[in-house]
Amino acid sequence: MKRLLCVGVLVFGIAGPASAQGILGRLGRAANKVESLADQLKDFVITEQEEKDMGEALSARLREKYGVVQSAPVHTYVSLVGRVVAASSDRPNLGWTFIVLDTDGVNAFAAPGGYVHITRGALALIDNEAELAGVLGHEITHVTAKHTINAIKKSKVKGAVAESATRSDVLEYLVNQAYDNLLENQYDQKDETASDQIGIRLANTAGYAPDGLGSFLTRLSERNKDLKEPSGVFASHPATRSRVDRLTKQITSEKLTSTATVEARYTASISYAPLPVTSIVGGEGASSLAESPDAKKAATPTPATKSKFGLGGLTSKLGPDKANTGTVASAGSRGVNPDRDAKGGANSRIVIVTITPAQIEAFRRGISG
Ligand SMILES: [Zn+2]
C-alpha cells in the first residue's frame, strides 16, 4: 500500500453574494481569451447557501452510488462523534450532516456545506471512537479549510465556460467536477497534510487520543498491503509510514495529551465486520478503465442534482473542448480500485437524525479513559 485514502471535497471560498452579472461577465471574457477554466474560476465566489446546495447535490450523487445505511442509531452515534469533533473547528455551526454509506469499501468523503460521509466498510475497520474521531476530524477539516477549489484547479479541465452560461450552470459544472475529483482522490498533498494536522488537534481537543487517525491508517495500510495500486478515498495521501510518523511527531511537539479511546461505546454502537479487500464485490462501474460506465455516469448529472442546478445546460454551454474532457481523461487513468468501485446498497434515502445540545453534552461526558 503506497498511499492512503481519503477523499475530501471542500468548499472554495465563501463570501457575500457577489454580483452574478459581474462574475459571469468575467467568465465570458475569459472564455474568449481561451484561458483555463481554473483561471476563469479564480474570482468566482460562492455564497454559503450555494456551498450548501453544492454539498447537497454532491451528497445525493454519493448516496445514489453507494446507498445509505438505513439505521437511525448508527447515524446518531456517528453524528454525535462528528458533532463533538466539529464543535472545536472554526465552523462549529455550519449545520453538519454525517452520512453512513452502505458499502463494504473503505472510504470517507467530505462535501461542501458540512456534509461528511463515511462508509460502513470504514466503520467496520475502525476499532474505537478515537479512531473515528481522527478520521472525521480529517474530513471536517477538508470542509472547514475549503480545499475544493484546489482540487478543481489541479484537475486541469480543458473546458471553458461560455458567455451564455448562467451562475447555476457554473455551479452545476463545479459539482460534477468536484464529484469526479472526489472519487479520483485528486487532492493537493498539502491539503491532505493540513487535514491530518488539524483533524487530530480537533480530536484531541474533544478528549480523544490523538493517535487514533494514525492507528486506523496503519491498519488500513496493512489491509491493503497486497494491492498494486492505492484503493479508496485516502489514496491521495502520502505514504502511510511517513504520514503516521509525521502525526506522531506532531503529537509530541504540540503536546497533544488526551487519552480517551472509548472502545466500549464504539463496539456497542458499531457491529460491522470488515471484509478483506480482496473479497469486496464491485458494483456498477467496477470494470474501470476508459469505458467505465461510472465515468459516463459522472459526466451526466443524475436526477438528484436537478432540484438545485439546471440539468444539461452546462454541457452545451462549455467551450469546444466539451464538458466531459476532464472526466474522460481521468477515466483513462483509472485502475483497479476495490474501495471506490465497491457495490453500494439499494436505498439512497438520507437518514436524518436530530441531535440536541443536551445529547451532545451527555455524549461528551462519556469521552474518558
Ligand atoms: Zn483527505
Short mmCIF file of C-alpha atoms and ligand atoms in Angstrom, two decimals:
data_model
loop_
_atom_site.label_atom_id
_atom_site.label_comp_id
_atom_site.label_asym_id
_atom_site.label_seq_id
_atom_site.Cartn_x
_atom_site.Cartn_y
_atom_site.Cartn_z
CA MET A 1 0.00 0.00 0.00
CA LYS A 2 1.68 3.13 -1.11
CA ARG A 3 -0.75 5.83 -0.37
CA LEU A 4 -3.62 6.32 1.94
CA LEU A 5 -7.03 7.15 1.11
CA CYS A 6 -9.14 9.94 1.96
CA VAL A 7 -11.33 11.98 -0.14
CA GLY A 8 -12.48 15.32 0.63
CA VAL A 9 -14.42 17.70 -1.39
CA LEU A 10 -14.39 21.07 0.04
CA VAL A 11 -15.63 24.43 -0.35
CA PHE A 12 -13.93 27.01 -2.34
CA GLY A 13 -14.43 30.35 -0.92
CA ILE A 14 -17.37 31.82 0.75
CA ALA A 15 -18.29 35.41 0.61
CA GLY A 16 -21.18 37.69 0.33
CA PRO A 17 -23.33 37.35 -2.75
CA ALA A 18 -21.09 38.90 -5.33
CA SER A 19 -22.79 40.26 -8.40
CA ALA A 20 -23.73 37.38 -10.64
CA GLN A 21 -23.60 39.75 -13.54
CA GLY A 22 -20.01 40.72 -12.81
CA ILE A 23 -18.86 37.17 -12.28
CA LEU A 24 -20.42 35.90 -15.45
CA GLY A 25 -19.10 38.87 -17.34
CA ARG A 26 -15.58 37.99 -16.28
CA LEU A 27 -16.17 34.37 -17.08
CA GLY A 28 -17.38 35.27 -20.53
CA ARG A 29 -14.42 37.47 -21.30
CA ALA A 30 -12.03 34.88 -20.00
CA ALA A 31 -13.59 32.26 -22.25
CA ASN A 32 -12.93 34.42 -25.26
CA LYS A 33 -9.27 34.55 -24.36
CA VAL A 34 -9.21 30.77 -24.02
CA GLU A 35 -7.91 30.90 -20.50
CA SER A 36 -8.01 27.75 -18.47
CA LEU A 37 -11.16 27.06 -16.53
CA ALA A 38 -9.17 27.37 -13.33
CA ASP A 39 -8.17 30.89 -14.36
CA GLN A 40 -11.75 31.67 -15.21
CA LEU A 41 -12.91 30.48 -11.83
CA LYS A 42 -10.24 32.28 -9.86
CA ASP A 43 -12.55 35.06 -8.79
CA PHE A 44 -15.72 33.02 -8.61
CA VAL A 45 -17.03 33.28 -5.09
CA ILE A 46 -19.87 31.18 -3.80
CA THR A 47 -22.25 32.08 -1.02
CA GLU A 48 -22.76 29.88 2.00
CA GLN A 49 -26.17 28.88 0.65
CA GLU A 50 -24.62 27.88 -2.67
CA GLU A 51 -21.98 25.94 -0.77
CA LYS A 52 -24.74 24.02 0.96
CA ASP A 53 -26.61 23.46 -2.30
CA MET A 54 -23.46 22.07 -3.89
CA GLY A 55 -22.79 19.85 -0.90
CA GLU A 56 -26.31 18.50 -1.04
CA ALA A 57 -26.02 17.80 -4.77
CA LEU A 58 -22.68 16.02 -4.29
CA SER A 59 -24.02 14.08 -1.35
CA ALA A 60 -27.02 12.98 -3.40
CA ARG A 61 -24.68 11.51 -6.02
CA LEU A 62 -22.64 9.69 -3.39
CA ARG A 63 -25.79 8.35 -1.77
CA GLU A 64 -27.05 7.17 -5.12
CA LYS A 65 -23.78 5.41 -5.89
CA TYR A 66 -23.26 3.73 -2.53
CA GLY A 67 -26.67 3.71 -0.82
CA VAL A 68 -27.25 4.76 2.79
CA VAL A 69 -27.27 2.53 5.87
CA GLN A 70 -30.90 2.74 6.98
CA SER A 71 -30.16 2.83 10.69
CA ALA A 72 -31.03 5.80 12.88
CA PRO A 73 -28.93 4.52 15.84
CA VAL A 74 -25.81 4.22 13.66
CA HIS A 75 -26.36 7.70 12.22
CA THR A 76 -26.99 9.13 15.68
CA TYR A 77 -23.77 7.65 17.01
CA VAL A 78 -21.59 8.81 14.10
CA SER A 79 -23.26 12.24 14.21
CA LEU A 80 -22.52 12.60 17.93
CA VAL A 81 -18.83 11.83 17.43
CA GLY A 82 -18.74 14.15 14.43
CA ARG A 83 -20.55 16.98 16.19
CA VAL A 84 -18.26 16.80 19.22
CA VAL A 85 -15.21 16.97 16.94
CA ALA A 86 -16.66 19.73 14.71
CA ALA A 87 -17.52 21.78 17.80
CA SER A 88 -13.86 22.78 18.15
CA SER A 89 -13.43 23.54 14.44
CA ASP A 90 -13.61 27.08 13.15
CA ARG A 91 -17.07 26.44 11.67
CA PRO A 92 -18.90 24.75 14.55
CA ASN A 93 -22.31 25.99 13.48
CA LEU A 94 -22.18 25.07 9.81
CA GLY A 95 -25.07 22.64 10.17
CA TRP A 96 -23.09 19.42 9.95
CA THR A 97 -24.64 16.32 8.40
CA PHE A 98 -22.99 12.92 8.86
CA ILE A 99 -23.97 10.13 6.49
CA VAL A 100 -23.06 6.43 6.62
CA LEU A 101 -22.80 4.98 3.11
CA ASP A 102 -23.90 1.39 2.61
CA THR A 103 -20.84 -0.25 1.08
CA ASP A 104 -18.05 -2.60 2.14
CA GLY A 105 -15.47 -0.30 0.53
CA VAL A 106 -13.38 1.72 2.97
CA ASN A 107 -13.85 5.40 2.19
CA ALA A 108 -14.75 8.79 3.56
CA PHE A 109 -15.89 11.84 1.64
CA ALA A 110 -16.33 15.44 2.66
CA ALA A 111 -18.60 17.70 0.62
CA PRO A 112 -19.12 21.46 0.88
CA GLY A 113 -21.56 22.85 3.37
CA GLY A 114 -20.84 20.34 6.13
CA TYR A 115 -21.75 17.01 4.51
CA VAL A 116 -19.41 14.30 5.78
CA HIS A 117 -19.74 10.72 4.55
CA ILE A 118 -18.11 7.60 5.91
CA THR A 119 -18.69 4.08 4.63
CA ARG A 120 -19.92 1.05 6.51
CA GLY A 121 -16.65 -0.61 5.48
CA ALA A 122 -14.62 2.14 7.14
CA LEU A 123 -16.66 1.83 10.35
CA ALA A 124 -16.01 -1.93 10.25
CA LEU A 125 -12.25 -1.40 10.06
CA ILE A 126 -12.19 1.26 12.79
CA ASP A 127 -11.67 -0.13 16.30
CA ASN A 128 -12.66 2.66 18.63
CA GLU A 129 -14.14 6.14 18.97
CA ALA A 130 -10.76 7.89 18.95
CA GLU A 131 -10.02 6.43 15.51
CA LEU A 132 -13.42 7.52 14.23
CA ALA A 133 -12.83 10.99 15.69
CA GLY A 134 -9.49 11.19 13.87
CA VAL A 135 -10.99 10.21 10.52
CA LEU A 136 -13.94 12.58 10.94
CA GLY A 137 -11.58 15.35 12.08
CA HIS A 138 -9.66 14.93 8.83
CA GLU A 139 -12.83 15.13 6.73
CA ILE A 140 -14.26 18.02 8.74
CA THR A 141 -11.06 19.95 8.05
CA HIS A 142 -11.42 19.41 4.31
CA VAL A 143 -14.76 21.19 4.69
CA THR A 144 -13.70 24.00 7.00
CA ALA A 145 -10.46 24.74 5.14
CA LYS A 146 -12.22 24.92 1.76
CA HIS A 147 -10.00 22.56 -0.19
CA THR A 148 -12.30 22.00 -3.15
CA ILE A 149 -11.05 24.80 -5.32
CA ASN A 150 -7.54 23.41 -5.09
CA ALA A 151 -8.78 20.04 -6.24
CA ILE A 152 -10.64 21.53 -9.19
CA LYS A 153 -7.64 23.61 -10.24
CA LYS A 154 -5.44 20.55 -10.12
CA SER A 155 -7.77 18.56 -12.33
CA LYS A 156 -6.68 20.54 -15.42
CA VAL A 157 -10.04 20.61 -17.09
CA LYS A 158 -9.84 21.94 -20.61
CA GLY A 159 -13.36 23.21 -20.99
CA ALA A 160 -14.31 26.84 -20.85
CA VAL A 161 -17.47 28.48 -19.68
CA ALA A 162 -19.34 30.22 -22.46
CA GLU A 163 -20.81 33.69 -22.33
CA SER A 164 -24.32 32.32 -22.15
CA ALA A 165 -23.68 30.19 -19.07
CA THR A 166 -25.70 31.12 -16.02
CA ARG A 167 -24.46 31.12 -12.47
CA SER A 168 -26.43 27.94 -11.92
CA ASP A 169 -24.66 26.36 -14.92
CA VAL A 170 -21.28 27.16 -13.41
CA LEU A 171 -22.27 25.73 -10.04
CA GLU A 172 -23.59 22.59 -11.70
CA TYR A 173 -20.32 22.23 -13.55
CA LEU A 174 -18.37 22.61 -10.32
CA VAL A 175 -20.49 19.94 -8.65
CA ASN A 176 -19.78 17.50 -11.47
CA GLN A 177 -16.08 18.26 -11.44
CA ALA A 178 -15.91 18.01 -7.66
CA TYR A 179 -17.66 14.63 -7.75
CA ASP A 180 -15.08 13.33 -10.17
CA ASN A 181 -12.23 14.73 -8.11
CA LEU A 182 -13.71 13.19 -5.02
CA LEU A 183 -13.87 9.69 -6.46
CA GLU A 184 -10.43 10.06 -8.05
CA ASN A 185 -8.82 11.49 -4.93
CA GLN A 186 -7.34 14.45 -6.72
CA TYR A 187 -6.37 16.39 -3.65
CA ASP A 188 -3.36 18.50 -3.06
CA GLN A 189 -0.91 16.78 -0.73
CA LYS A 190 -0.55 19.98 1.25
CA ASP A 191 -4.28 19.97 1.85
CA GLU A 192 -4.20 16.34 2.94
CA THR A 193 -1.38 17.03 5.37
CA ALA A 194 -3.20 20.06 6.73
CA SER A 195 -6.34 17.97 7.23
CA ASP A 196 -4.31 15.39 9.15
CA GLN A 197 -2.70 18.02 11.36
CA ILE A 198 -5.82 19.99 12.14
CA GLY A 199 -8.01 16.89 12.31
CA ILE A 200 -6.05 15.30 15.13
CA ARG A 201 -5.97 18.60 17.02
CA LEU A 202 -9.77 18.66 16.86
CA ALA A 203 -9.98 15.07 18.11
CA ASN A 204 -7.52 15.82 20.91
CA THR A 205 -9.45 18.92 21.97
CA ALA A 206 -12.58 16.78 22.22
CA GLY A 207 -10.69 14.47 24.60
CA TYR A 208 -9.79 11.67 22.19
CA ALA A 209 -6.36 10.07 22.00
CA PRO A 210 -4.76 11.95 19.07
CA ASP A 211 -3.10 8.84 17.66
CA GLY A 212 -6.47 7.42 16.56
CA LEU A 213 -6.08 8.56 12.95
CA GLY A 214 -2.59 7.05 12.74
CA SER A 215 -3.77 3.75 14.23
CA PHE A 216 -6.55 3.49 11.69
CA LEU A 217 -4.26 4.38 8.78
CA THR A 218 -1.73 1.80 9.86
CA ARG A 219 -4.43 -0.89 9.98
CA LEU A 220 -5.72 0.19 6.59
CA SER A 221 -2.24 0.03 5.14
CA GLU A 222 -1.83 -3.50 6.47
CA ARG A 223 -5.17 -4.47 4.94
CA ASN A 224 -4.13 -3.08 1.55
CA LYS A 225 -0.56 -4.32 1.53
CA ASP A 226 -1.05 -6.71 -1.37
CA LEU A 227 -2.75 -4.19 -3.64
CA LYS A 228 -0.68 -2.90 -6.53
CA GLU A 229 -2.46 0.45 -6.64
CA PRO A 230 -3.88 2.69 -3.95
CA SER A 231 -7.52 1.99 -3.25
CA GLY A 232 -10.25 4.17 -1.92
CA VAL A 233 -10.56 7.65 -0.77
CA PHE A 234 -7.42 8.02 1.21
CA ALA A 235 -5.47 7.25 -1.96
CA SER A 236 -4.43 10.86 -2.38
CA HIS A 237 -2.48 10.75 0.82
CA PRO A 238 1.26 10.46 1.19
CA ALA A 239 2.75 7.11 2.01
CA THR A 240 1.29 5.79 5.21
CA ARG A 241 4.54 5.33 7.06
CA SER A 242 5.72 8.89 6.61
CA ARG A 243 2.24 10.18 7.24
CA VAL A 244 1.93 8.34 10.54
CA ASP A 245 5.48 9.36 11.51
CA ARG A 246 4.56 12.98 10.92
CA LEU A 247 1.46 12.62 13.09
CA THR A 248 3.48 11.00 15.87
CA LYS A 249 5.98 13.87 15.84
CA GLN A 250 3.16 16.40 15.90
CA ILE A 251 1.59 14.71 18.92
CA THR A 252 4.87 15.11 20.79
CA SER A 253 5.76 18.61 19.65
CA GLU A 254 2.30 20.02 20.25
CA LYS A 255 1.89 18.08 23.48
CA LEU A 256 -1.43 16.56 22.46
CA THR A 257 -2.11 14.54 25.59
CA SER A 258 -5.71 13.39 25.52
CA THR A 259 -6.07 9.67 26.14
CA ALA A 260 -9.69 8.52 25.66
CA THR A 261 -10.23 5.78 23.07
CA VAL A 262 -13.79 4.87 24.18
CA GLU A 263 -13.62 1.43 22.68
CA ALA A 264 -16.55 0.00 24.67
CA ARG A 265 -19.02 2.57 23.40
CA TYR A 266 -17.74 2.12 19.86
CA THR A 267 -18.17 -1.63 19.84
CA ALA A 268 -21.58 -1.28 21.49
CA SER A 269 -22.67 1.10 18.72
CA ILE A 270 -20.97 -0.33 15.63
CA SER A 271 -21.05 -4.05 14.95
CA TYR A 272 -19.95 -4.33 11.32
CA ALA A 273 -17.23 -6.82 10.47
CA PRO A 274 -14.53 -5.81 7.99
CA LEU A 275 -14.12 -7.72 4.73
CA PRO A 276 -10.68 -8.45 3.27
CA VAL A 277 -10.13 -6.04 0.40
CA THR A 278 -9.95 -9.00 -1.99
CA SER A 279 -13.50 -10.01 -1.01
CA ILE A 280 -15.16 -6.72 -1.81
CA VAL A 281 -17.73 -7.08 -4.55
CA GLY A 282 -17.73 -4.48 -7.29
CA GLY A 283 -20.80 -2.55 -8.25
CA GLU A 284 -21.79 -0.65 -11.35
CA GLY A 285 -18.67 0.89 -12.86
CA ALA A 286 -16.32 -1.63 -11.29
CA SER A 287 -14.99 -2.62 -14.70
CA SER A 288 -12.97 0.61 -14.56
CA LEU A 289 -10.70 1.96 -17.26
CA ALA A 290 -11.57 4.09 -20.20
CA GLU A 291 -15.02 2.79 -20.93
CA SER A 292 -16.08 2.63 -17.34
CA PRO A 293 -19.85 3.09 -17.06
CA ASP A 294 -19.12 5.05 -13.92
CA ALA A 295 -17.10 7.56 -15.91
CA LYS A 296 -20.06 8.10 -18.19
CA LYS A 297 -22.32 8.44 -15.22
CA ALA A 298 -20.01 11.06 -13.77
CA ALA A 299 -20.26 13.11 -16.94
CA THR A 300 -24.04 13.20 -16.74
CA PRO A 301 -25.74 14.83 -13.80
CA THR A 302 -28.04 12.41 -12.06
CA PRO A 303 -31.65 13.28 -11.36
CA ALA A 304 -30.64 14.03 -7.79
CA THR A 305 -28.94 17.23 -8.93
CA LYS A 306 -31.97 18.50 -10.78
CA SER A 307 -33.52 20.27 -7.86
CA LYS A 308 -30.88 22.94 -7.45
CA PHE A 309 -28.98 23.16 -10.68
CA GLY A 310 -30.32 23.25 -14.18
CA LEU A 311 -29.82 19.92 -15.87
CA GLY A 312 -27.94 19.56 -19.07
CA GLY A 313 -27.43 23.25 -19.69
CA LEU A 314 -23.77 23.33 -18.96
CA THR A 315 -22.61 20.64 -21.30
CA SER A 316 -23.79 22.62 -24.27
CA LYS A 317 -22.52 25.86 -22.81
CA LEU A 318 -18.95 24.79 -22.32
CA GLY A 319 -16.44 25.52 -24.99
CA PRO A 320 -15.31 23.30 -27.85
CA ASP A 321 -13.27 21.11 -25.53
CA LYS A 322 -16.51 19.66 -24.18
CA ALA A 323 -17.71 19.45 -20.65
CA ASN A 324 -16.52 15.95 -20.02
CA THR A 325 -12.95 16.22 -21.22
CA GLY A 326 -11.65 16.01 -17.70
CA THR A 327 -13.85 13.08 -16.87
CA VAL A 328 -12.73 11.06 -19.84
CA ALA A 329 -9.10 11.87 -19.20
CA SER A 330 -9.31 10.76 -15.60
CA ALA A 331 -11.24 7.66 -16.54
CA GLY A 332 -8.37 6.66 -18.77
CA SER A 333 -6.03 6.64 -15.83
CA ARG A 334 -8.30 4.56 -13.67
CA GLY A 335 -7.05 1.31 -12.37
CA VAL A 336 -8.36 -1.33 -10.04
CA ASN A 337 -9.78 0.37 -7.01
CA PRO A 338 -11.94 -2.02 -4.99
CA ASP A 339 -12.96 0.54 -2.40
CA ARG A 340 -14.07 3.18 -4.89
CA ASP A 341 -15.79 0.62 -7.11
CA ALA A 342 -17.40 -1.37 -4.31
CA LYS A 343 -21.04 -2.29 -4.72
CA GLY A 344 -23.42 0.03 -2.90
CA GLY A 345 -26.71 -0.55 -1.15
CA ALA A 346 -30.02 -0.08 -2.95
CA ASN A 347 -31.56 2.53 -0.65
CA SER A 348 -30.18 6.03 -1.15
CA ARG A 349 -32.63 7.75 1.20
CA ILE A 350 -30.84 10.04 3.64
CA VAL A 351 -31.33 9.21 7.32
CA ILE A 352 -31.90 12.46 9.20
CA VAL A 353 -31.33 12.35 12.93
CA THR A 354 -31.92 15.19 15.35
CA ILE A 355 -29.16 15.79 17.86
CA THR A 356 -29.89 18.06 20.82
CA PRO A 357 -27.29 20.09 22.74
CA ALA A 358 -28.16 18.03 25.84
CA GLN A 359 -27.39 14.82 23.94
CA ILE A 360 -24.04 16.20 22.85
CA GLU A 361 -23.15 17.20 26.40
CA ALA A 362 -24.11 13.79 27.75
CA PHE A 363 -22.12 12.13 24.98
CA ARG A 364 -19.13 14.32 25.71
CA ARG A 365 -19.10 13.18 29.33
CA GLY A 366 -18.59 9.64 28.03
CA ILE A 367 -15.26 10.59 26.42
CA SER A 368 -12.91 9.46 29.15
CA GLY A 369 -10.26 6.91 29.86
ZN ZN B 1 -8.27 13.76 2.82
#
